[in-house]
Amino acid sequence: MWTAPDPGFETGIPPVEPGGLGPAIDWAQVEQSIDALAAEVHALYDAAPFGSHILDAQGTYLEINARELSWLGYRREEIVGKKKLSDFLSAASQIVLQKYLAAWSQRSVLVDLELELVRRDGSRMPVGLNSAGFADGSGQSAARRGVMFDLRDHQQQKIDVLVANAAFDSVSGMCITDSEHVIQHVNQAFTDLTGYSAQEVIGQTPRLLSSGHHDATFYQHLWQTVHEQGRWQGEIWNKRKDGSFIIEWLSITAVFDAAGKVSNYIGSFLDITGVKTSEAELFRLAYYDPLTQLPNRRLLLDRLTQALAGARRNGQSGAVLFVDLDHFKTINDTCGHAAGDVVLVETARRLRTAVRAADSVARLGGDEFVVLLENLHPEAGAALAEAERVADKILLALGRAYLLGAQEFHCGASIGIELFVEGTCAADLIQHADLAMYHAKAGGRRQVRVFDAAMQVQLIGRTALENDLRHALERQQFELYFQPQVDLQGQIVAAEALLRWRHPERGLVAPAEFIALAEDTALIVSIGLWVLQAACAQLKAREAMPQARHLQLAVNVSARQYRQDDFLSTMRQVLRCSAIDPGKLVLEVTESMMLDVPDAIGKMTALKALGVRFSMDDFGTGYSSLASLTLLPLSELKIDQSFVRKLGTNPHDAIIVRATIALGQSLGLEVIAEGVETQQQRDMLAHKGCQRYQGYFFSKPVPVAEFDALLQPLASC
Ligand code: C2E
Ligand code: MG
Ligand code: MG
């Protein structure tokens, strides 16, 4: 704070002893000198860089210097004898002043006030006031002399201090040390965050908090940065008083004195322990599969990329094994998702134990896993032999029964292998192994296949096909073929709508070549809708044709299409728009789409209520349980053609066919056999009680336009 000047300074004249001895005095001269001196003092007084005034006992101005006048914005004659100091103070300052008035009236005291002047133009100005009373002969305080200081600059400093103080008491823990790192001061947040009180740490060094998490190099680098750049910021793991870790975002700033030497260090930190924990959690979620805790595709790609770079450097090889469970979908569909999860977790465990610790096992999603083998033999043949050995081991491990509650379930797996190839990126390697895995599945499952160039050609073909498929709808390349379904008398009672893709270069493409692809890419949803709309339009058109009016039309529905949340509303809309008799529409579903899925049964029941009929396609190839079959509002069972084909040759198939027919009859369902190619098959089926048939023996699927021609003669025979 500022110090007050001596109140007597403005006279500066030594007292003169009247009547004293000495040389003769020219009193006129003295008076003149005194006047000159007084004028000089007044001039100085006016020009002083501070305000000055004398107030009477009531606080009214008796005198005021030019500086103070200029601050107030008044002329002397407007103030002296007329105004009080309080007239120029803000309301708050008037209260402050009031508090001191009592003291003023009693005795001479020096006060050190901070006040706010309200100037003529209304602007405010902070001032400091030092004031002293000088007593009259009675000892009463008669007047006060005051000196006023411009605090406008001081004010900024004061704000800085306030801000600094506020910062010191903020949520950031703060710690100030001297240049020797001895703690001088800590704030409350420091105590809250570390558990140490100020008394416990003052005099100590921040090493007290050291957690042992960082090595000497870390601290060396930290202090080197502070010395070179004056500041270091970063994450640091410290230890609280209770021994727990605190992860801090710490900033250390060096404070330099006038000579440029460090006087203090200020450390301020935020507790980011919580943030870090959730960051770790986020990392886990981003890179690991939550179910099996295995790395996910993203982390696998990252590791594979590194492994490829490593292999290039050290000249060794590696391999990607794409592992896919063989009957996982069936477990999920028939035993529920919880059982499916148990199988996946167990698969992850078996995979991990089947490979070396250095190898990576990742889950890509669903029942797809990838094993990454590193450091295989540099020579391709030997590397492949190593990879195949691991693959066989995995086949064995996954071939063992899975225990689901009291039940055993056999799953098995198919594996595709691709060795590291120079110049091939991680994503491509995985895709190659995936493709090889598909070949393993197609080859009869529980097999291992190694990727080869022919597969690559196929892959390119598949990619091209996928591209074309994306445009097939808008380019109107789809067509419906109808295949008749006949009764015992050979009358066409219904037809199955079968999709064909008229590809500009490939010609007519059968569903076997693109339905799976459409499923994988979700294109099946829009394609399936087109089929439904086209089929309903055909049904509608036949309402006006006497020979076709009775016809029912079966439409295949894909699993993905059926599982759509809006399948029910889409179906309702299609029925409404086409205005057909819903009883003429048969939806062909498959066992895996239906069983133990309440949602599927719900949709089916709702559509059945509208009159739509359901046929269980490919019956006998899935995993239907008799119990669940009775729950489904079916109208028809369709014996799969694989049983029909071997009717005359395989006695087991004959038994299955007979059992299916008996089952259908007992449930009150129609039974139709598909894939009937010969008279003998037709007769055997008829003999076993089957009354509807579909197959090449009657007709191949034909374009819709040809179908009606077919209808006439057949219907009339
Ligand atoms: P699916 O529903 O079991 O259809 C019967 C398949 O057997 C048809 O093959 C049909 O042409 C064929 N087939 C009929 N009679 C005989 C026969 O006597 N001998 C032989 N060997 N085959 C016969 P396609 O048209 O190639 O269809 C194959 C599968 O593609 C269908 O099997 C069905 O699952 C699917 N599919 C066809 N159209 C559609 C569709 O519009 N949507 C969906 N999601 N799938 C469709
Ligand atoms: Mg079908
Ligand atoms: Mg079928």
PDB file of N, CA and C in Angstrom, residues 87 137 187 280 292 373 380 417 458 590:
ATOM      1  N   ASP A  87     -20.235  14.313  -1.324  1.00  0.00           N
ATOM      2  CA  ASP A  87     -21.053  14.622  -2.504  1.00  0.00           C
ATOM      3  C   ASP A  87     -20.467  13.996  -3.776  1.00  0.00           C
ATOM      4  N   GLY A 137      -7.179  24.295  19.364  1.00  0.00           N
ATOM      5  CA  GLY A 137      -6.644  24.435  20.719  1.00  0.00           C
ATOM      6  C   GLY A 137      -7.392  23.615  21.746  1.00  0.00           C
ATOM      7  N   ASN A 187      -3.187 -24.881  -2.077  1.00  0.00           N
ATOM      8  CA  ASN A 187      -4.553 -24.398  -1.878  1.00  0.00           C
ATOM      9  C   ASN A 187      -5.462 -25.513  -1.371  1.00  0.00           C
ATOM     10  N   ALA A 280     -10.098 -45.239 -20.827  1.00  0.00           N
ATOM     11  CA  ALA A 280      -9.680 -46.633 -20.959  1.00  0.00           C
ATOM     12  C   ALA A 280     -10.877 -47.494 -21.336  1.00  0.00           C
ATOM     13  N   THR A 292     -16.725 -61.349 -25.944  1.00  0.00           N
ATOM     14  CA  THR A 292     -15.642 -62.322 -25.754  1.00  0.00           C
ATOM     15  C   THR A 292     -14.362 -61.685 -25.220  1.00  0.00           C
ATOM     16  N   LEU A 373      -1.361 -65.409 -37.168  1.00  0.00           N
ATOM     17  CA  LEU A 373      -0.137 -66.125 -36.791  1.00  0.00           C
ATOM     18  C   LEU A 373       1.061 -65.333 -37.294  1.00  0.00           C
ATOM     19  N   ALA A 380       7.457 -70.141 -48.070  1.00  0.00           N
ATOM     20  CA  ALA A 380       5.994 -70.208 -48.101  1.00  0.00           C
ATOM     21  C   ALA A 380       5.443 -71.597 -47.786  1.00  0.00           C
ATOM     22  N   ILE A 417      -7.441 -69.992 -44.990  1.00  0.00           N
ATOM     23  CA  ILE A 417      -6.086 -69.507 -44.655  1.00  0.00           C
ATOM     24  C   ILE A 417      -5.550 -68.630 -45.783  1.00  0.00           C
ATOM     25  N   GLN A 458     -12.728 -65.313 -58.542  1.00  0.00           N
ATOM     26  CA  GLN A 458     -14.112 -65.416 -58.098  1.00  0.00           C
ATOM     27  C   GLN A 458     -14.503 -64.197 -57.258  1.00  0.00           C
ATOM     28  N   THR A 590     -38.613 -70.264 -43.937  1.00  0.00           N
ATOM     29  CA  THR A 590     -37.807 -71.458 -43.620  1.00  0.00           C
ATOM     30  C   THR A 590     -37.728 -71.657 -42.112  1.00  0.00           C
TER      31      THR A 590
END
